[in-house]
């Protein structure tokens, strides 16, 4: 037969795991809060550790990105764009000088005072300067179109994405921490264990019955009696006849 309390708890598995420790046996009395059985939580602990490390790494990335953005707001332009206007003015002045110089050398070459190879060299330098001038003009146009603000906006967006990832990781970590108790079965109040597994290592699925627990107080005794012996039961105020093996009341 078995003993059952007037208040019974049917404790089910909330996770898929295996039984790791069993601290009591059927019929044992336990106090409220005592751990009766634990499940293997090594995979759970490993996942929590990975989340914790990922959070630490992402926090470092966020700090670095935040510091980089602060520096960028002071000087947002890449090195090659920082002095674009100054560079453009220099190329314009150089173009004027080289154009005047090239004109003068061409006049000298006509009189035979300057060899043709020197004129060719001057013309190549002039063409090269014009190419540099065009590039400088394009750089200035980019800056005038808000290149600096676009760079800052892009970095702000990247920082925001990192912050969102960090927030989601923290929420996931907090969620897992709240479920640490899923791997331990504790007594909900003082009482007796009606049923508890006896073998360590048994695998359990989510929803499986693990422990039946009877609260301390009035008890009901359930006995299995063969139908041939049912006549031996004498009903009285101290007990009630239950089901027998032949389903006779």
PDB file of C-alpha atoms in Angstrom:
ATOM      1  CA  UNK A   1       0.000   0.000   0.000  1.00  0.00           C
ATOM      2  CA  UNK A   2       0.983   3.676   0.112  1.00  0.00           C
ATOM      3  CA  UNK A   3       0.553   6.771   2.234  1.00  0.00           C
ATOM      4  CA  UNK A   4      -0.863   9.978   0.783  1.00  0.00           C
ATOM      5  CA  UNK A   5      -1.493  13.387   2.275  1.00  0.00           C
ATOM      6  CA  UNK A   6      -4.648  15.383   2.089  1.00  0.00           C
ATOM      7  CA  UNK A   7      -2.538  17.875   0.055  1.00  0.00           C
ATOM      8  CA  UNK A   8      -0.360  16.208  -2.509  1.00  0.00           C
ATOM      9  CA  UNK A   9       2.169  17.688  -4.926  1.00  0.00           C
ATOM     10  CA  UNK A  10       2.965  16.032  -8.225  1.00  0.00           C
ATOM     11  CA  UNK A  11       6.318  17.502  -9.168  1.00  0.00           C
ATOM     12  CA  UNK A  12       7.188  17.305 -12.847  1.00  0.00           C
ATOM     13  CA  UNK A  13      10.398  17.844 -14.818  1.00  0.00           C
ATOM     14  CA  UNK A  14      10.630  21.277 -16.440  1.00  0.00           C
ATOM     15  CA  UNK A  15      13.673  20.389 -18.534  1.00  0.00           C
ATOM     16  CA  UNK A  16      15.117  17.443 -20.397  1.00  0.00           C
ATOM     17  CA  UNK A  17      18.019  16.025 -18.401  1.00  0.00           C
ATOM     18  CA  UNK A  18      19.108  13.107 -16.241  1.00  0.00           C
ATOM     19  CA  UNK A  19      18.916  12.493 -12.498  1.00  0.00           C
ATOM     20  CA  UNK A  20      22.164  13.523 -10.832  1.00  0.00           C
ATOM     21  CA  UNK A  21      21.536  13.249  -7.073  1.00  0.00           C
ATOM     22  CA  UNK A  22      18.848  11.657  -4.891  1.00  0.00           C
ATOM     23  CA  UNK A  23      18.853  12.682  -1.226  1.00  0.00           C
ATOM     24  CA  UNK A  24      15.813  10.858   0.174  1.00  0.00           C
ATOM     25  CA  UNK A  25      13.758   7.684  -0.211  1.00  0.00           C
ATOM     26  CA  UNK A  26      10.081   6.898  -0.366  1.00  0.00           C
ATOM     27  CA  UNK A  27       8.382   7.608   2.972  1.00  0.00           C
ATOM     28  CA  UNK A  28      11.079   9.982   4.248  1.00  0.00           C
ATOM     29  CA  UNK A  29      10.041  13.118   6.093  1.00  0.00           C
ATOM     30  CA  UNK A  30      11.488  16.354   4.708  1.00  0.00           C
ATOM     31  CA  UNK A  31      11.268  19.953   5.818  1.00  0.00           C
ATOM     32  CA  UNK A  32      10.191  22.833   3.619  1.00  0.00           C
ATOM     33  CA  UNK A  33      13.019  23.976   1.323  1.00  0.00           C
ATOM     34  CA  UNK A  34      15.109  20.806   1.586  1.00  0.00           C
ATOM     35  CA  UNK A  35      16.462  19.576  -1.739  1.00  0.00           C
ATOM     36  CA  UNK A  36      15.110  16.121  -2.475  1.00  0.00           C
ATOM     37  CA  UNK A  37      16.592  15.478  -5.930  1.00  0.00           C
ATOM     38  CA  UNK A  38      18.710  17.283  -8.527  1.00  0.00           C
ATOM     39  CA  UNK A  39      19.048  16.948 -12.282  1.00  0.00           C
ATOM     40  CA  UNK A  40      22.261  17.212 -14.268  1.00  0.00           C
ATOM     41  CA  UNK A  41      22.736  20.921 -14.999  1.00  0.00           C
ATOM     42  CA  UNK A  42      26.190  20.845 -16.612  1.00  0.00           C
ATOM     43  CA  UNK A  43      24.904  21.820 -20.079  1.00  0.00           C
ATOM     44  CA  UNK A  44      22.857  24.588 -18.477  1.00  0.00           C
ATOM     45  CA  UNK A  45      25.864  25.916 -16.526  1.00  0.00           C
ATOM     46  CA  UNK A  46      28.061  25.767 -19.640  1.00  0.00           C
ATOM     47  CA  UNK A  47      25.524  27.760 -21.639  1.00  0.00           C
ATOM     48  CA  UNK A  48      25.223  30.345 -18.859  1.00  0.00           C
ATOM     49  CA  UNK A  49      29.017  30.718 -18.776  1.00  0.00           C
ATOM     50  CA  UNK A  50      29.138  31.218 -22.557  1.00  0.00           C
ATOM     51  CA  UNK A  51      26.467  33.900 -22.297  1.00  0.00           C
ATOM     52  CA  UNK A  52      28.331  35.609 -19.455  1.00  0.00           C
ATOM     53  CA  UNK A  53      31.589  35.647 -21.443  1.00  0.00           C
ATOM     54  CA  UNK A  54      29.806  36.896 -24.556  1.00  0.00           C
ATOM     55  CA  UNK A  55      28.303  39.737 -22.507  1.00  0.00           C
ATOM     56  CA  UNK A  56      31.743  40.723 -21.158  1.00  0.00           C
ATOM     57  CA  UNK A  57      33.241  40.750 -24.665  1.00  0.00           C
ATOM     58  CA  UNK A  58      30.354  42.767 -26.081  1.00  0.00           C
ATOM     59  CA  UNK A  59      30.536  45.255 -23.207  1.00  0.00           C
ATOM     60  CA  UNK A  60      34.192  45.842 -24.103  1.00  0.00           C
ATOM     61  CA  UNK A  61      33.204  46.362 -27.765  1.00  0.00           C
ATOM     62  CA  UNK A  62      30.532  48.879 -26.764  1.00  0.00           C
ATOM     63  CA  UNK A  63      32.999  50.834 -24.592  1.00  0.00           C
ATOM     64  CA  UNK A  64      35.537  50.889 -27.416  1.00  0.00           C
ATOM     65  CA  UNK A  65      32.947  51.964 -30.004  1.00  0.00           C
ATOM     66  CA  UNK A  66      31.631  54.660 -27.662  1.00  0.00           C
ATOM     67  CA  UNK A  67      35.136  56.080 -27.131  1.00  0.00           C
ATOM     68  CA  UNK A  68      35.833  55.973 -30.892  1.00  0.00           C
ATOM     69  CA  UNK A  69      32.581  57.832 -31.596  1.00  0.00           C
ATOM     70  CA  UNK A  70      33.462  60.522 -29.049  1.00  0.00           C
ATOM     71  CA  UNK A  71      36.822  61.062 -30.774  1.00  0.00           C
ATOM     72  CA  UNK A  72      35.154  61.012 -34.179  1.00  0.00           C
ATOM     73  CA  UNK A  73      32.765  63.807 -33.230  1.00  0.00           C
ATOM     74  CA  UNK A  74      35.810  66.017 -32.606  1.00  0.00           C
ATOM     75  CA  UNK A  75      37.557  65.112 -35.863  1.00  0.00           C
ATOM     76  CA  UNK A  76      35.272  63.004 -38.090  1.00  0.00           C
ATOM     77  CA  UNK A  77      37.090  63.221 -41.411  1.00  0.00           C
ATOM     78  CA  UNK A  78      39.604  60.568 -42.522  1.00  0.00           C
ATOM     79  CA  UNK A  79      43.201  61.720 -42.693  1.00  0.00           C
ATOM     80  CA  UNK A  80      43.150  62.153 -46.455  1.00  0.00           C
ATOM     81  CA  UNK A  81      40.162  64.546 -46.215  1.00  0.00           C
ATOM     82  CA  UNK A  82      41.185  66.679 -43.242  1.00  0.00           C
ATOM     83  CA  UNK A  83      43.087  69.300 -45.228  1.00  0.00           C
ATOM     84  CA  UNK A  84      41.212  68.971 -48.505  1.00  0.00           C
ATOM     85  CA  UNK A  85      40.418  72.671 -48.909  1.00  0.00           C
ATOM     86  CA  UNK A  86      43.983  73.693 -48.149  1.00  0.00           C
ATOM     87  CA  UNK A  87      45.245  71.074 -50.584  1.00  0.00           C
ATOM     88  CA  UNK A  88      42.822  72.287 -53.264  1.00  0.00           C
ATOM     89  CA  UNK A  89      44.040  75.877 -52.909  1.00  0.00           C
ATOM     90  CA  UNK A  90      47.661  74.707 -53.183  1.00  0.00           C
ATOM     91  CA  UNK A  91      46.937  72.738 -56.377  1.00  0.00           C
ATOM     92  CA  UNK A  92      45.128  75.741 -57.903  1.00  0.00           C
ATOM     93  CA  UNK A  93      48.087  78.005 -57.173  1.00  0.00           C
ATOM     94  CA  UNK A  94      50.485  75.384 -58.521  1.00  0.00           C
ATOM     95  CA  UNK A  95      48.413  75.088 -61.699  1.00  0.00           C
ATOM     96  CA  UNK A  96      48.702  78.825 -62.295  1.00  0.00           C
ATOM     97  CA  UNK A  97      52.473  78.775 -61.704  1.00  0.00           C
ATOM     98  CA  UNK A  98      53.064  75.720 -63.889  1.00  0.00           C
ATOM     99  CA  UNK A  99      50.846  77.075 -66.651  1.00  0.00           C
ATOM    100  CA  UNK A 100      52.824  80.327 -66.699  1.00  0.00           C
ATOM    101  CA  UNK A 101      56.103  78.416 -66.532  1.00  0.00           C
ATOM    102  CA  UNK A 102      55.058  76.082 -69.346  1.00  0.00           C
ATOM    103  CA  UNK A 103      54.103  79.041 -71.557  1.00  0.00           C
ATOM    104  CA  UNK A 104      57.452  80.698 -70.918  1.00  0.00           C
ATOM    105  CA  UNK A 105      59.389  77.491 -71.680  1.00  0.00           C
ATOM    106  CA  UNK A 106      57.466  76.992 -74.914  1.00  0.00           C
ATOM    107  CA  UNK A 107      58.484  80.487 -76.039  1.00  0.00           C
ATOM    108  CA  UNK A 108      62.112  79.737 -75.144  1.00  0.00           C
ATOM    109  CA  UNK A 109      61.936  76.417 -76.972  1.00  0.00           C
ATOM    110  CA  UNK A 110      60.814  78.204 -80.133  1.00  0.00           C
ATOM    111  CA  UNK A 111      63.991  80.301 -80.028  1.00  0.00           C
ATOM    112  CA  UNK A 112      66.092  77.195 -79.407  1.00  0.00           C
ATOM    113  CA  UNK A 113      67.078  78.205 -75.879  1.00  0.00           C
ATOM    114  CA  UNK A 114      65.374  75.175 -74.238  1.00  0.00           C
ATOM    115  CA  UNK A 115      65.516  71.570 -75.533  1.00  0.00           C
ATOM    116  CA  UNK A 116      62.256  69.805 -76.471  1.00  0.00           C
ATOM    117  CA  UNK A 117      62.747  67.131 -73.788  1.00  0.00           C
ATOM    118  CA  UNK A 118      62.515  69.814 -71.103  1.00  0.00           C
ATOM    119  CA  UNK A 119      59.219  71.040 -72.563  1.00  0.00           C
ATOM    120  CA  UNK A 120      57.865  67.467 -72.529  1.00  0.00           C
ATOM    121  CA  UNK A 121      58.845  67.075 -68.882  1.00  0.00           C
ATOM    122  CA  UNK A 122      57.082  70.315 -67.975  1.00  0.00           C
ATOM    123  CA  UNK A 123      53.944  69.243 -69.817  1.00  0.00           C
ATOM    124  CA  UNK A 124      53.859  65.885 -67.970  1.00  0.00           C
ATOM    125  CA  UNK A 125      54.150  67.689 -64.619  1.00  0.00           C
ATOM    126  CA  UNK A 126      51.361  70.037 -65.651  1.00  0.00           C
ATOM    127  CA  UNK A 127      49.053  67.130 -66.586  1.00  0.00           C
ATOM    128  CA  UNK A 128      49.848  65.347 -63.328  1.00  0.00           C
ATOM    129  CA  UNK A 129      49.022  68.486 -61.334  1.00  0.00           C
ATOM    130  CA  UNK A 130      45.693  68.831 -63.152  1.00  0.00           C
ATOM    131  CA  UNK A 131      44.830  65.230 -62.194  1.00  0.00           C
ATOM    132  CA  UNK A 132      45.634  65.953 -58.540  1.00  0.00           C
ATOM    133  CA  UNK A 133      43.607  69.151 -58.754  1.00  0.00           C
ATOM    134  CA  UNK A 134      40.514  67.265 -59.969  1.00  0.00           C
ATOM    135  CA  UNK A 135      40.810  64.745 -57.145  1.00  0.00           C
ATOM    136  CA  UNK A 136      41.116  67.546 -54.577  1.00  0.00           C
ATOM    137  CA  UNK A 137      38.001  69.194 -56.032  1.00  0.00           C
ATOM    138  CA  UNK A 138      36.074  65.905 -55.687  1.00  0.00           C
ATOM    139  CA  UNK A 139      37.206  65.558 -52.064  1.00  0.00           C
ATOM    140  CA  UNK A 140      35.974  69.039 -51.233  1.00  0.00           C
ATOM    141  CA  UNK A 141      32.617  68.310 -52.906  1.00  0.00           C
ATOM    142  CA  UNK A 142      32.242  65.189 -50.737  1.00  0.00           C
ATOM    143  CA  UNK A 143      32.905  67.216 -47.622  1.00  0.00           C
ATOM    144  CA  UNK A 144      30.439  69.871 -48.706  1.00  0.00           C
ATOM    145  CA  UNK A 145      27.786  67.155 -49.176  1.00  0.00           C
ATOM    146  CA  UNK A 146      28.075  66.202 -45.489  1.00  0.00           C
ATOM    147  CA  UNK A 147      30.706  63.462 -45.492  1.00  0.00           C
ATOM    148  CA  UNK A 148      31.629  64.192 -41.877  1.00  0.00           C
ATOM    149  CA  UNK A 149      28.017  63.904 -40.707  1.00  0.00           C
ATOM    150  CA  UNK A 150      27.515  60.705 -42.698  1.00  0.00           C
ATOM    151  CA  UNK A 151      30.577  59.140 -41.055  1.00  0.00           C
ATOM    152  CA  UNK A 152      29.317  60.089 -37.579  1.00  0.00           C
ATOM    153  CA  UNK A 153      25.816  58.809 -38.375  1.00  0.00           C
ATOM    154  CA  UNK A 154      27.236  55.457 -39.557  1.00  0.00           C
ATOM    155  CA  UNK A 155      29.295  55.026 -36.389  1.00  0.00           C
ATOM    156  CA  UNK A 156      26.295  55.956 -34.232  1.00  0.00           C
ATOM    157  CA  UNK A 157      24.238  53.291 -36.000  1.00  0.00           C
ATOM    158  CA  UNK A 158      26.991  50.695 -35.459  1.00  0.00           C
ATOM    159  CA  UNK A 159      27.156  51.581 -31.754  1.00  0.00           C
ATOM    160  CA  UNK A 160      23.366  51.314 -31.467  1.00  0.00           C
ATOM    161  CA  UNK A 161      23.421  47.819 -32.990  1.00  0.00           C
ATOM    162  CA  UNK A 162      26.093  46.737 -30.508  1.00  0.00           C
ATOM    163  CA  UNK A 163      24.013  48.106 -27.630  1.00  0.00           C
ATOM    164  CA  UNK A 164      20.916  46.247 -28.840  1.00  0.00           C
ATOM    165  CA  UNK A 165      22.893  42.995 -29.133  1.00  0.00           C
ATOM    166  CA  UNK A 166      24.227  43.531 -25.608  1.00  0.00           C
ATOM    167  CA  UNK A 167      20.756  44.212 -24.218  1.00  0.00           C
ATOM    168  CA  UNK A 168      19.365  41.053 -25.860  1.00  0.00           C
ATOM    169  CA  UNK A 169      22.221  38.941 -24.512  1.00  0.00           C
ATOM    170  CA  UNK A 170      21.639  40.269 -20.999  1.00  0.00           C
ATOM    171  CA  UNK A 171      17.923  39.468 -21.239  1.00  0.00           C
ATOM    172  CA  UNK A 172      18.725  35.938 -22.408  1.00  0.00           C
ATOM    173  CA  UNK A 173      21.209  35.502 -19.539  1.00  0.00           C
ATOM    174  CA  UNK A 174      18.674  36.755 -16.975  1.00  0.00           C
ATOM    175  CA  UNK A 175      16.075  34.378 -18.421  1.00  0.00           C
ATOM    176  CA  UNK A 176      18.383  31.387 -17.963  1.00  0.00           C
ATOM    177  CA  UNK A 177      19.322  32.447 -14.439  1.00  0.00           C
ATOM    178  CA  UNK A 178      15.641  32.486 -13.472  1.00  0.00           C
ATOM    179  CA  UNK A 179      15.402  28.837 -14.506  1.00  0.00           C
ATOM    180  CA  UNK A 180      18.281  27.519 -12.401  1.00  0.00           C
ATOM    181  CA  UNK A 181      15.724  26.079  -9.969  1.00  0.00           C
ATOM    182  CA  UNK A 182      14.400  23.815 -12.748  1.00  0.00           C
ATOM    183  CA  UNK A 183      17.266  21.432 -11.959  1.00  0.00           C
ATOM    184  CA  UNK A 184      16.502  21.026  -8.238  1.00  0.00           C
ATOM    185  CA  UNK A 185      13.374  19.648  -6.566  1.00  0.00           C
ATOM    186  CA  UNK A 186      12.772  21.137  -3.126  1.00  0.00           C
ATOM    187  CA  UNK A 187      10.051  20.361  -0.614  1.00  0.00           C
ATOM    188  CA  UNK A 188       7.205  22.907  -0.930  1.00  0.00           C
ATOM    189  CA  UNK A 189       6.358  22.452   2.756  1.00  0.00           C
ATOM    190  CA  UNK A 190       6.972  19.985   5.585  1.00  0.00           C
ATOM    191  CA  UNK A 191       5.789  16.538   4.615  1.00  0.00           C
ATOM    192  CA  UNK A 192       6.550  13.046   3.372  1.00  0.00           C
ATOM    193  CA  UNK A 193       7.800  11.720   0.070  1.00  0.00           C
ATOM    194  CA  UNK A 194       5.208   9.407  -1.449  1.00  0.00           C
ATOM    195  CA  UNK A 195       7.355   8.597  -4.468  1.00  0.00           C
ATOM    196  CA  UNK A 196      10.864   9.451  -5.587  1.00  0.00           C
ATOM    197  CA  UNK A 197      13.103   7.699  -8.174  1.00  0.00           C
ATOM    198  CA  UNK A 198      15.795   5.395  -6.824  1.00  0.00           C
ATOM    199  CA  UNK A 199      18.316   5.296  -9.695  1.00  0.00           C
ATOM    200  CA  UNK A 200      20.802   8.017 -10.571  1.00  0.00           C
ATOM    201  CA  UNK A 201      21.397   8.676 -14.277  1.00  0.00           C
ATOM    202  CA  UNK A 202      17.848   8.029 -15.466  1.00  0.00           C
ATOM    203  CA  UNK A 203      16.888  10.384 -18.279  1.00  0.00           C
ATOM    204  CA  UNK A 204      13.754  12.463 -17.881  1.00  0.00           C
ATOM    205  CA  UNK A 205      11.762  14.436 -20.409  1.00  0.00           C
ATOM    206  CA  UNK A 206       9.959  17.727 -19.929  1.00  0.00           C
ATOM    207  CA  UNK A 207       6.649  16.997 -18.200  1.00  0.00           C
ATOM    208  CA  UNK A 208       7.647  13.634 -16.696  1.00  0.00           C
ATOM    209  CA  UNK A 209       6.431  12.944 -13.142  1.00  0.00           C
ATOM    210  CA  UNK A 210       9.466  12.974 -10.839  1.00  0.00           C
ATOM    211  CA  UNK A 211       8.327  13.251  -7.210  1.00  0.00           C
ATOM    212  CA  UNK A 212       5.002  12.802  -5.421  1.00  0.00           C
ATOM    213  CA  UNK A 213       4.994  14.709  -2.154  1.00  0.00           C
ATOM    214  CA  UNK A 214       2.417  14.610   0.679  1.00  0.00           C
ATOM    215  CA  UNK A 215       2.091  17.568   3.002  1.00  0.00           C
ATOM    216  CA  UNK A 216       2.365  16.987   6.733  1.00  0.00           C
ATOM    217  CA  UNK A 217      -0.990  16.572   8.495  1.00  0.00           C
ATOM    218  CA  UNK A 218      -3.864  14.156   8.054  1.00  0.00           C
ATOM    219  CA  UNK A 219      -2.999  11.145   5.912  1.00  0.00           C
ATOM    220  CA  UNK A 220      -4.903   8.693   3.828  1.00  0.00           C
ATOM    221  CA  UNK A 221      -3.674   5.116   3.609  1.00  0.00           C
ATOM    222  CA  UNK A 222      -4.225   3.359   0.317  1.00  0.00           C
ATOM    223  CA  UNK A 223      -4.031  -0.426   0.462  1.00  0.00           C
ATOM    224  CA  UNK A 224      -4.280  -2.993  -2.308  1.00  0.00           C
ATOM    225  CA  UNK A 225      -6.317  -5.986  -1.049  1.00  0.00           C
ATOM    226  CA  UNK A 226      -7.139  -9.153  -2.903  1.00  0.00           C
ATOM    227  CA  UNK A 227     -10.841  -9.622  -3.524  1.00  0.00           C
ATOM    228  CA  UNK A 228     -10.770 -12.908  -1.558  1.00  0.00           C
ATOM    229  CA  UNK A 229      -9.707 -10.972   1.541  1.00  0.00           C
ATOM    230  CA  UNK A 230     -12.140  -8.093   1.234  1.00  0.00           C
ATOM    231  CA  UNK A 231     -14.464  -9.680   3.841  1.00  0.00           C
ATOM    232  CA  UNK A 232     -11.729  -9.199   6.443  1.00  0.00           C
ATOM    233  CA  UNK A 233     -12.000  -5.377   6.273  1.00  0.00           C
ATOM    234  CA  UNK A 234     -14.144  -3.931   9.044  1.00  0.00           C
ATOM    235  CA  UNK A 235     -15.309  -0.380   8.210  1.00  0.00           C
ATOM    236  CA  UNK A 236     -15.045   2.007  11.090  1.00  0.00           C
ATOM    237  CA  UNK A 237     -14.583   5.681  11.948  1.00  0.00           C
ATOM    238  CA  UNK A 238     -10.798   5.424  11.867  1.00  0.00           C
ATOM    239  CA  UNK A 239     -10.469   4.138   8.311  1.00  0.00           C
ATOM    240  CA  UNK A 240     -12.100   3.842   4.919  1.00  0.00           C
ATOM    241  CA  UNK A 241     -11.851   0.835   2.619  1.00  0.00           C
ATOM    242  CA  UNK A 242     -10.352   1.669  -0.729  1.00  0.00           C
ATOM    243  CA  UNK A 243      -9.961  -0.106  -4.049  1.00  0.00           C
ATOM    244  CA  UNK A 244      -8.844  -3.705  -4.028  1.00  0.00           C
ATOM    245  CA  UNK A 245      -6.996  -5.470  -6.759  1.00  0.00           C
ATOM    246  CA  UNK A 246     -10.291  -6.787  -8.141  1.00  0.00           C
ATOM    247  CA  UNK A 247     -11.777  -3.261  -8.343  1.00  0.00           C
ATOM    248  CA  UNK A 248     -14.215  -4.059  -5.520  1.00  0.00           C
ATOM    249  CA  UNK A 249     -15.033  -1.177  -3.174  1.00  0.00           C
TER     250      UNK A 249
END
